[in-house]
PDB file of C-alpha atoms and ligand atoms in Angstrom:
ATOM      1  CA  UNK A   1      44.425 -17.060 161.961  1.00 53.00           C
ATOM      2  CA  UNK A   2      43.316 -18.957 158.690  1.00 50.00           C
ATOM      3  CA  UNK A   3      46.070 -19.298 156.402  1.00 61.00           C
ATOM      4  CA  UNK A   4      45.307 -20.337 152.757  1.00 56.00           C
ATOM      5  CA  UNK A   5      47.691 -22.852 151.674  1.00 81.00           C
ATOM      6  CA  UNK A   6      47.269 -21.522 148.446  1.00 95.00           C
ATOM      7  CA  UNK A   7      45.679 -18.880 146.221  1.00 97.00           C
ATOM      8  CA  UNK A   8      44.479 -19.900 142.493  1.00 97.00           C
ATOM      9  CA  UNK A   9      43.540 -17.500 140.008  1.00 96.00           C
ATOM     10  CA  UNK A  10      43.200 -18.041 136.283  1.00 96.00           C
ATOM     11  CA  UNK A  11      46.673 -17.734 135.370  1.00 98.00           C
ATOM     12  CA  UNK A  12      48.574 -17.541 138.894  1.00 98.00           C
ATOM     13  CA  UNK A  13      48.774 -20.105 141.836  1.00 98.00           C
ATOM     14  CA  UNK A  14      49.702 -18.341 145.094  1.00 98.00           C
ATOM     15  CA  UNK A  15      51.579 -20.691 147.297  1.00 97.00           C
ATOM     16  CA  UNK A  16      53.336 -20.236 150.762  1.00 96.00           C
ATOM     17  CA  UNK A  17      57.523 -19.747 150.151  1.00 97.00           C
ATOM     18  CA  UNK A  18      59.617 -22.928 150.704  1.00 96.00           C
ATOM     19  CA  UNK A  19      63.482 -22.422 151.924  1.00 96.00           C
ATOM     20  CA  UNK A  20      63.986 -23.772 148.178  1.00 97.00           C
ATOM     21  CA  UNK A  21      62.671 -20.554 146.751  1.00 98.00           C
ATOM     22  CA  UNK A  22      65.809 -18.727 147.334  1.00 98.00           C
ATOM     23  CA  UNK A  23      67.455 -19.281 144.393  1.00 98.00           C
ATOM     24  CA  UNK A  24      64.602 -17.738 142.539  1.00 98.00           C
ATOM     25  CA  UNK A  25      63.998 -14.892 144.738  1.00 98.00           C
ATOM     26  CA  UNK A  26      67.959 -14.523 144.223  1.00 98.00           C
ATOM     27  CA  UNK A  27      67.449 -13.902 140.513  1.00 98.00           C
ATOM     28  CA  UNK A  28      64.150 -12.242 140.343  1.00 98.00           C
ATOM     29  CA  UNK A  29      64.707  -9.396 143.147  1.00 98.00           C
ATOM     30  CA  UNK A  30      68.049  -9.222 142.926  1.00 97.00           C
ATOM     31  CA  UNK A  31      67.758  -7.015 139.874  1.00 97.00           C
ATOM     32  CA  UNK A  32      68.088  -3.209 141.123  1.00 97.00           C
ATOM     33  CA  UNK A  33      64.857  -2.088 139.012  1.00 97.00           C
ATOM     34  CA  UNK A  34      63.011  -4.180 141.412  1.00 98.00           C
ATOM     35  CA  UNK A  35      64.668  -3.491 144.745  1.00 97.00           C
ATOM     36  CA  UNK A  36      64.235   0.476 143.244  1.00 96.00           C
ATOM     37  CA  UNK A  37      60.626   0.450 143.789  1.00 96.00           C
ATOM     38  CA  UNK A  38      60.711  -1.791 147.509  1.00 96.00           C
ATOM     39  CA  UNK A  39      62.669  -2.113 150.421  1.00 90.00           C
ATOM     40  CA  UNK A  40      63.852  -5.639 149.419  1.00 95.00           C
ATOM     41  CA  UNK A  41      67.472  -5.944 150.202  1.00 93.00           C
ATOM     42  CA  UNK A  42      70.273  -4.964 147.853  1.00 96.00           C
ATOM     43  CA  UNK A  43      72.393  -6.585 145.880  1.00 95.00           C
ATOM     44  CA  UNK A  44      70.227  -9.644 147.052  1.00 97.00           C
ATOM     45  CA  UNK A  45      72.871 -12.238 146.986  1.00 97.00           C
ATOM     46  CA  UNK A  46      72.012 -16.149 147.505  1.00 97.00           C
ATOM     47  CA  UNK A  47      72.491 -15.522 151.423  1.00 98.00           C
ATOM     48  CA  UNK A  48      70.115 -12.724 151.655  1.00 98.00           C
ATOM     49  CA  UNK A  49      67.858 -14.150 149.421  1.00 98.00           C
ATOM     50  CA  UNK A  50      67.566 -17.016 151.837  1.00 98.00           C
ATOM     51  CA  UNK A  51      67.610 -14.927 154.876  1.00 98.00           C
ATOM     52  CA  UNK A  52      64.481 -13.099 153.291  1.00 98.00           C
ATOM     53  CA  UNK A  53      62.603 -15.865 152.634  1.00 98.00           C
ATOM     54  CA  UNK A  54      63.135 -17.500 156.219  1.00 98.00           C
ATOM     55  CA  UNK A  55      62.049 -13.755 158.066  1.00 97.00           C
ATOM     56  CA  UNK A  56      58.851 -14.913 155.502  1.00 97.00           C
ATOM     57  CA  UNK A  57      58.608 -17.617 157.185  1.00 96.00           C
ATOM     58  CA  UNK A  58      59.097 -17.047 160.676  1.00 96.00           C
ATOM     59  CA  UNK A  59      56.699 -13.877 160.328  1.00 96.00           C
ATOM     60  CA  UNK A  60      53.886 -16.007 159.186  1.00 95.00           C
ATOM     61  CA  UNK A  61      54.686 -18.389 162.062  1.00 95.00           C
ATOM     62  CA  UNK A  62      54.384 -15.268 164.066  1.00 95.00           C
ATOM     63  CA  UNK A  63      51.281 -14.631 162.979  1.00 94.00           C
ATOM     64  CA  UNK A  64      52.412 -11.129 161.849  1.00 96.00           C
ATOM     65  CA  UNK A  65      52.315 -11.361 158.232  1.00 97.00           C
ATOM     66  CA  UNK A  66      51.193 -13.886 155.057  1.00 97.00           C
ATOM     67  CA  UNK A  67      53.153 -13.857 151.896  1.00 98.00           C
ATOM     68  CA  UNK A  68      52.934 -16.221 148.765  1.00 98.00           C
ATOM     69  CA  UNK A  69      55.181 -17.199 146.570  1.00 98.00           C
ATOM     70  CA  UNK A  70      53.319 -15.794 142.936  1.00 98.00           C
ATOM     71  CA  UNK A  71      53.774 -18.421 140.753  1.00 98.00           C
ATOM     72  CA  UNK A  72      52.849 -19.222 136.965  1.00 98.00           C
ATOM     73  CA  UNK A  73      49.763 -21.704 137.432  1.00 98.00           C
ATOM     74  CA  UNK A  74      50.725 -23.648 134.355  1.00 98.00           C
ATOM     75  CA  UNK A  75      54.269 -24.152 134.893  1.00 98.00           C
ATOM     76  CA  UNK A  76      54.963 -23.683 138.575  1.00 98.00           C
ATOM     77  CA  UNK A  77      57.480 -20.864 138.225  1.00 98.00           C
ATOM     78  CA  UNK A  78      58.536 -18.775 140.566  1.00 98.00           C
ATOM     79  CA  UNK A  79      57.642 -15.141 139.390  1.00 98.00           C
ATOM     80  CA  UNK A  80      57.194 -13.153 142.310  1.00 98.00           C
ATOM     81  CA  UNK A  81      55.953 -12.174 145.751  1.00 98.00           C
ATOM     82  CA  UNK A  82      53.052 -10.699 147.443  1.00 98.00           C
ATOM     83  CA  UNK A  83      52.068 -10.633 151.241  1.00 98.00           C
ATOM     84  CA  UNK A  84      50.335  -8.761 153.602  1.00 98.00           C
ATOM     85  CA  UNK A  85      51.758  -7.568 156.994  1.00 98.00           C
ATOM     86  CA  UNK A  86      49.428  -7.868 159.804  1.00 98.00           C
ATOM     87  CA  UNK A  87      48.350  -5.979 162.590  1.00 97.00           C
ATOM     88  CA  UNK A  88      45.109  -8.154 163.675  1.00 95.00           C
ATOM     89  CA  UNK A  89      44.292  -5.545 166.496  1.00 96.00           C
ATOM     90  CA  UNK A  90      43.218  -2.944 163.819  1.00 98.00           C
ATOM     91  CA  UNK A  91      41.878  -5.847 161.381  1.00 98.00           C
ATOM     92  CA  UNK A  92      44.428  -4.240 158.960  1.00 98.00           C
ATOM     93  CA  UNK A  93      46.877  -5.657 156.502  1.00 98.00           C
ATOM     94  CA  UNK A  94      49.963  -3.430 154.276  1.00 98.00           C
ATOM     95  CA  UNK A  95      49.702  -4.814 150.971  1.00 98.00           C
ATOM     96  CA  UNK A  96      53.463  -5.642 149.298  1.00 98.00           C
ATOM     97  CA  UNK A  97      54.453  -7.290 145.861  1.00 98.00           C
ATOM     98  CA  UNK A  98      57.217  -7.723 143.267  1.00 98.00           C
ATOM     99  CA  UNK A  99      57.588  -8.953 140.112  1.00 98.00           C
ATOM    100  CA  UNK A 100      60.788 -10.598 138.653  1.00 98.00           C
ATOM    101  CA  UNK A 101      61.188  -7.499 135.829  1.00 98.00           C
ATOM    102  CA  UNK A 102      60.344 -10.395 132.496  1.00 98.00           C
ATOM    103  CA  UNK A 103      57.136 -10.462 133.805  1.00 98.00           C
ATOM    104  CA  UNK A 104      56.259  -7.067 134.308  1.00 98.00           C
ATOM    105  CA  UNK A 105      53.445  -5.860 131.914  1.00 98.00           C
ATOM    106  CA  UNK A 106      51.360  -8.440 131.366  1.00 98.00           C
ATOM    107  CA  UNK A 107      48.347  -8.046 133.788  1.00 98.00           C
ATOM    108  CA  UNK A 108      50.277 -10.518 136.726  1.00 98.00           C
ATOM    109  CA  UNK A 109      50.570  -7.848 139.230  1.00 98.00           C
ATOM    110  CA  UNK A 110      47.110  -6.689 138.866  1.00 98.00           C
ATOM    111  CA  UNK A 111      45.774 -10.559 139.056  1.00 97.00           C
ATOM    112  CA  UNK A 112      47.593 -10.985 142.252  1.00 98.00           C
ATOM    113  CA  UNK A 113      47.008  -7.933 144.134  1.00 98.00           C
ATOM    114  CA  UNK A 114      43.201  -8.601 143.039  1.00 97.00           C
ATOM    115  CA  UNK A 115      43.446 -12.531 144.652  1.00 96.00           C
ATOM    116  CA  UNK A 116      45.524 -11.155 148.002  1.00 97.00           C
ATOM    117  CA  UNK A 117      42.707  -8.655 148.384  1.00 97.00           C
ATOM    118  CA  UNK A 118      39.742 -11.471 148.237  1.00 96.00           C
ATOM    119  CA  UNK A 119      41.864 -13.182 150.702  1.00 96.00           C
ATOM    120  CA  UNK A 120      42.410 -10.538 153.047  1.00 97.00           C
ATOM    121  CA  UNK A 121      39.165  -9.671 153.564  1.00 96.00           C
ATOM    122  CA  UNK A 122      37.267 -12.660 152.843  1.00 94.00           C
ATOM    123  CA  UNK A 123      39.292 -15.336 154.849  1.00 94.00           C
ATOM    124  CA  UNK A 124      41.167 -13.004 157.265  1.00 96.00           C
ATOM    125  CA  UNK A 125      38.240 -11.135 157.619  1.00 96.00           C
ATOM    126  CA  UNK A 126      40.338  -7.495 157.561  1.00 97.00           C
ATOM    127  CA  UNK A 127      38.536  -4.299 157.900  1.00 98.00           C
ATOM    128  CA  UNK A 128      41.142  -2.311 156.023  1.00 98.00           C
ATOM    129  CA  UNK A 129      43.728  -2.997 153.513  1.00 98.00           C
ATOM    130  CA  UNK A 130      46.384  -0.398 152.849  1.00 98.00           C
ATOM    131  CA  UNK A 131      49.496   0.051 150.017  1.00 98.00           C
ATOM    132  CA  UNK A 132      52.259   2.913 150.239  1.00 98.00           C
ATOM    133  CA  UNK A 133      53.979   3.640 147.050  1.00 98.00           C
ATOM    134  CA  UNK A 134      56.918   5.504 145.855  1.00 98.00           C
ATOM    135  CA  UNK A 135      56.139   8.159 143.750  1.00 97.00           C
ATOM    136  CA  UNK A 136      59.016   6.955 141.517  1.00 96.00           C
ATOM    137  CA  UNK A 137      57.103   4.088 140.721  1.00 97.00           C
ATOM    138  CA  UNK A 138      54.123   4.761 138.780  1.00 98.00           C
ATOM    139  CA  UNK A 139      52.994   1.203 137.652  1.00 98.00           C
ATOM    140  CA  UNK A 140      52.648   0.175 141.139  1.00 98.00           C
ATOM    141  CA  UNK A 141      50.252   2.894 141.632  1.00 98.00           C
ATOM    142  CA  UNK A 142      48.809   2.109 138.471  1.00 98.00           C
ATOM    143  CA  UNK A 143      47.944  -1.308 139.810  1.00 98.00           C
ATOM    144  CA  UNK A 144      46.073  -0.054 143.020  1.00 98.00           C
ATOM    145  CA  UNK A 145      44.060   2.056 140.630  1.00 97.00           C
ATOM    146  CA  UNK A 146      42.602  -1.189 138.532  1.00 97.00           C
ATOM    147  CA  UNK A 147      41.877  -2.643 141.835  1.00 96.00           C
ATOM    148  CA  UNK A 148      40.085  -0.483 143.168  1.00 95.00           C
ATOM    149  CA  UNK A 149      42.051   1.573 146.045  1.00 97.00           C
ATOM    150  CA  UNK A 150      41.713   4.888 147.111  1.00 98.00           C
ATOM    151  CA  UNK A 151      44.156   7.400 147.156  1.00 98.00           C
ATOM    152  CA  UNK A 152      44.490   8.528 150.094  1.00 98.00           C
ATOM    153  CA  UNK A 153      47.309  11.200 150.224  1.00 98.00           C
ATOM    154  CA  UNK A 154      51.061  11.487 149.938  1.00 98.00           C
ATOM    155  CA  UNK A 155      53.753  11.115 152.657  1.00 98.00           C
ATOM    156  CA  UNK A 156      56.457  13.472 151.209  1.00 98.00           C
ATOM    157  CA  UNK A 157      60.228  12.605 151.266  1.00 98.00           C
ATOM    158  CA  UNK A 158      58.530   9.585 153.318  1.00 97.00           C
ATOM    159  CA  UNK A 159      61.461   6.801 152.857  1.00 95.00           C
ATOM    160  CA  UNK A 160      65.309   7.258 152.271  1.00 95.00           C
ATOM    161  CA  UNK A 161      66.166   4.543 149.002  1.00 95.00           C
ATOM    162  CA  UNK A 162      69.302   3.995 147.195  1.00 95.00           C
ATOM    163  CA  UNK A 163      70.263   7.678 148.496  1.00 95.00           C
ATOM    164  CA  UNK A 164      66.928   9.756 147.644  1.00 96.00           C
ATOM    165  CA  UNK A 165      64.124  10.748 149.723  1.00 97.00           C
ATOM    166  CA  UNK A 166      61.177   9.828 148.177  1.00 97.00           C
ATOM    167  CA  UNK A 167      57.492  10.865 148.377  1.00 98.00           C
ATOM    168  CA  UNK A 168      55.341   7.671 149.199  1.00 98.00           C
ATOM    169  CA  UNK A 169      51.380   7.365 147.622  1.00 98.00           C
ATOM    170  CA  UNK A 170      49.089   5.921 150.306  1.00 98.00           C
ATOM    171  CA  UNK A 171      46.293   3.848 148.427  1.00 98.00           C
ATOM    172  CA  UNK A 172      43.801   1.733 150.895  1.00 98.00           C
ATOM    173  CA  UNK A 173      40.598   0.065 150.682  1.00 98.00           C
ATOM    174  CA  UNK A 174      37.809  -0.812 153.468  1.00 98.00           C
ATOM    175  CA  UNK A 175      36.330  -4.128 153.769  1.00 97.00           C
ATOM    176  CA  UNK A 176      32.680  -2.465 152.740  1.00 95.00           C
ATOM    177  CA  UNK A 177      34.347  -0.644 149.720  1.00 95.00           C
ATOM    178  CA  UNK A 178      35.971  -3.747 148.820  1.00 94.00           C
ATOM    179  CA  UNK A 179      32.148  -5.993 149.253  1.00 90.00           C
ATOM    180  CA  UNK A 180      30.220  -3.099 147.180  1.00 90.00           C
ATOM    181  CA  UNK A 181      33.012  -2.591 144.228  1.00 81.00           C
ATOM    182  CA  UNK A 182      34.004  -6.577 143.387  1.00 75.00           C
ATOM    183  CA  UNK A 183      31.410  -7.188 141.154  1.00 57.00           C
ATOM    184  CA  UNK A 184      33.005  -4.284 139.276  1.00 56.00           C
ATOM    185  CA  UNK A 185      36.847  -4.683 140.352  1.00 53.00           C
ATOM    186  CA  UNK A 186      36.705  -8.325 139.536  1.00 50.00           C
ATOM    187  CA  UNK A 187      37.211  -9.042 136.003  1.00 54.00           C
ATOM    188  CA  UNK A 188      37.046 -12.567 136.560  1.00 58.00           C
ATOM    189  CA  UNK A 189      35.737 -14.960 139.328  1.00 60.00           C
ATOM    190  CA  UNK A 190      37.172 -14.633 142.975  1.00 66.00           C
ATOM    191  CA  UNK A 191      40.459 -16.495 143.846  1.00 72.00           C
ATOM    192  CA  UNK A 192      39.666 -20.456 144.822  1.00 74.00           C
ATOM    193  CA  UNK A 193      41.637 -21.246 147.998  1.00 75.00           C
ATOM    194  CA  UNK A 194      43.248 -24.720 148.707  1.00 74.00           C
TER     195      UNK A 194
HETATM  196  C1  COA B 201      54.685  -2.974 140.458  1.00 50.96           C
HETATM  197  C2  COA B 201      54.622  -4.293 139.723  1.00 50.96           C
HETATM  198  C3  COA B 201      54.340  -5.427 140.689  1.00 50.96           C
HETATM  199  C4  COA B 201      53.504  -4.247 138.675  1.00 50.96           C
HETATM  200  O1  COA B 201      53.283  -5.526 138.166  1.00 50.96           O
HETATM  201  P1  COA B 201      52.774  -5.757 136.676  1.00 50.96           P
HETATM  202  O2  COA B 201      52.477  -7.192 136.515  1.00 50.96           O
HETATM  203  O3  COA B 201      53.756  -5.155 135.733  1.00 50.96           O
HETATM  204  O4  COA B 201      51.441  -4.905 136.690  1.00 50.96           O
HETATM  205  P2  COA B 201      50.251  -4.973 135.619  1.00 50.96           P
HETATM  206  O5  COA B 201      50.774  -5.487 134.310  1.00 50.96           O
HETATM  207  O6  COA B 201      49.134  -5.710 136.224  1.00 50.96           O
HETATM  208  O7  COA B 201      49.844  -3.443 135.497  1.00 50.96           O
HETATM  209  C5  COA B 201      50.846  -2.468 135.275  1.00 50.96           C
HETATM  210  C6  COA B 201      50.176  -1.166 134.856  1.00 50.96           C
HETATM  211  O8  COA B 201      51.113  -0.104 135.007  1.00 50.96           O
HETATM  212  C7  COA B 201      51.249   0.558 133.761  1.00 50.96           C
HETATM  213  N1  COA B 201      52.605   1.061 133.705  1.00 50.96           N
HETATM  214  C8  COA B 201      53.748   0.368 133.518  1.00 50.96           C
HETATM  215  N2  COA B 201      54.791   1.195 133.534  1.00 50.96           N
HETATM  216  C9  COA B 201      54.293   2.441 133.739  1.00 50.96           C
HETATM  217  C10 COA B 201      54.880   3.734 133.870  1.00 50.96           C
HETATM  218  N3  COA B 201      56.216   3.911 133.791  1.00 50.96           N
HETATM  219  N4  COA B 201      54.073   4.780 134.085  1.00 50.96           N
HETATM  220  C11 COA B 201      52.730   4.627 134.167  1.00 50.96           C
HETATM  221  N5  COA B 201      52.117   3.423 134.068  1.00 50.96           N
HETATM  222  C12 COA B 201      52.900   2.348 133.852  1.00 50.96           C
HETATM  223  C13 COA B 201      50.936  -0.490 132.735  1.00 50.96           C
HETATM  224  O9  COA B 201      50.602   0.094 131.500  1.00 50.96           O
HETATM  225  C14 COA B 201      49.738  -1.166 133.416  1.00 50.96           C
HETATM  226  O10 COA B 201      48.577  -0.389 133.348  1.00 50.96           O
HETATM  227  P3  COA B 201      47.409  -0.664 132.243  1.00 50.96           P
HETATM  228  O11 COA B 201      46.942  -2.070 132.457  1.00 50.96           O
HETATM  229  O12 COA B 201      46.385   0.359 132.553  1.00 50.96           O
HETATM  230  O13 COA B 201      48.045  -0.502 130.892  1.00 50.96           O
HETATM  231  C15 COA B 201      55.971  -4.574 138.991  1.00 50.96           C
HETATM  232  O14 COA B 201      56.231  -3.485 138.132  1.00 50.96           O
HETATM  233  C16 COA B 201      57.132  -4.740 139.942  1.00 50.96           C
HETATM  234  O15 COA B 201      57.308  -5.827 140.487  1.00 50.96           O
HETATM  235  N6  COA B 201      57.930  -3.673 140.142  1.00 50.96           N
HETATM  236  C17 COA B 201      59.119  -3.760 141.035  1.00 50.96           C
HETATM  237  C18 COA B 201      58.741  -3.969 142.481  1.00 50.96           C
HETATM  238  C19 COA B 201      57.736  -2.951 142.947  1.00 50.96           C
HETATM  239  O16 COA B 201      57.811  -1.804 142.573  1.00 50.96           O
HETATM  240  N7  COA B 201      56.815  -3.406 143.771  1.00 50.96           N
HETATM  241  C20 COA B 201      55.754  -2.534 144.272  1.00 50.96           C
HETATM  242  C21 COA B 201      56.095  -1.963 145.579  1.00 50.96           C
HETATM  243  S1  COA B 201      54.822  -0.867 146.137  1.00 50.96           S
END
């Protein structure tokens, strides 16, 4: 499998995580309006924070999933993640991402989402590219919209989080959906990959 080392876009680079990340993902996730709308541990101290990172690691190794580090192009800060999980029998990848909550709003999430989609079907050559998520959590969905995905239904009182069933939104987009729409989903040229 092809892994990009990393993923640059015109405000974002995309870069593999490095044990070193921790401390950042400690901050940035460990805030419980993040973990609300994910399954990211919580609280997220600096143990699990490194924990989660290494699993990153060790699943890419495993070939079973690719997640970058989403970081600010010009500065190199750490502002996020976003990864696919792989099942490369079905040529289909689950689409996750977070934002550190300062950085919500301004367009990141979209601009990342867009680059992990060019990558997922252009260099991993996926057939289908899927997203679940909680109703609760409308600017996630709002995202999959500006990309492009479909929605496809809704699993109802789907996951157990912090105590509440939730209903989960199923978005997903095919590899020909994805080829025909990017000259309209893209509003800027495709990732460059280094
Ligand atoms: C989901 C998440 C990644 C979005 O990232 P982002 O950088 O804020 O997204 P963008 O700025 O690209 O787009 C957000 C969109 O949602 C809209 N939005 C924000 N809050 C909203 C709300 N409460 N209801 C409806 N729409 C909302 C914004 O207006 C924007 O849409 P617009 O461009 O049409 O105005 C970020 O909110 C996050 O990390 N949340 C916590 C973790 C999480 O939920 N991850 C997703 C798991 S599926």
């Amino acid at each position: 499998m092809a892994v990009a080392m990393t993923l640059h876009t015109s405000r974002l680079l995309l870069r593999p995580f490095e044990p070193a990340d921790a401390e950042a993902v400690h901050h940035l996730a460990g805030s419980r309006d993040v973990a609300a709308g994910t399954f990211l541990p919580h609280p997220m101290d600096r143990q699990a924070a490194h924990d989660w990172v290494t699993g990153r690691l060790t699943d890419q190794s495993a070939g079973t999933s690719v997640t970058f580090a989403v970081t600010l192009a010009e500065s190199g800060q750490v502002i996020g993640s976003i990864g696919l999980e792989l099942v490369l029998a079905h040529e289909q990848g689950r689409l996750s991402y977070w934002l550190g909550k300062t950085y919500w709003n301004r367009g990141y999430g979209t601009e990342a989402v867009r680059a992990l989609l060019d990558y997922g079907f252009t260099s991993l050559k996926l057939h289908r590219i899927y997203a679940p998520h909680f109703h609760t959590n409308p600017a996630s969905g709002r995202v999959l919209q500006k990309v492009g995905m479909t929605h496809e239904g809704r699993l109802r009182e789907h996951y157990l989080r912090f105590g509440t069933r939730i209903d989960v939104e199923m978005y997903g987009l095919l590899r020909q959906e994805f080829i025909a729409c990017r000259p309209v989903i893209d509003g800027e040229p495709p990732p460059r990959e280094s």
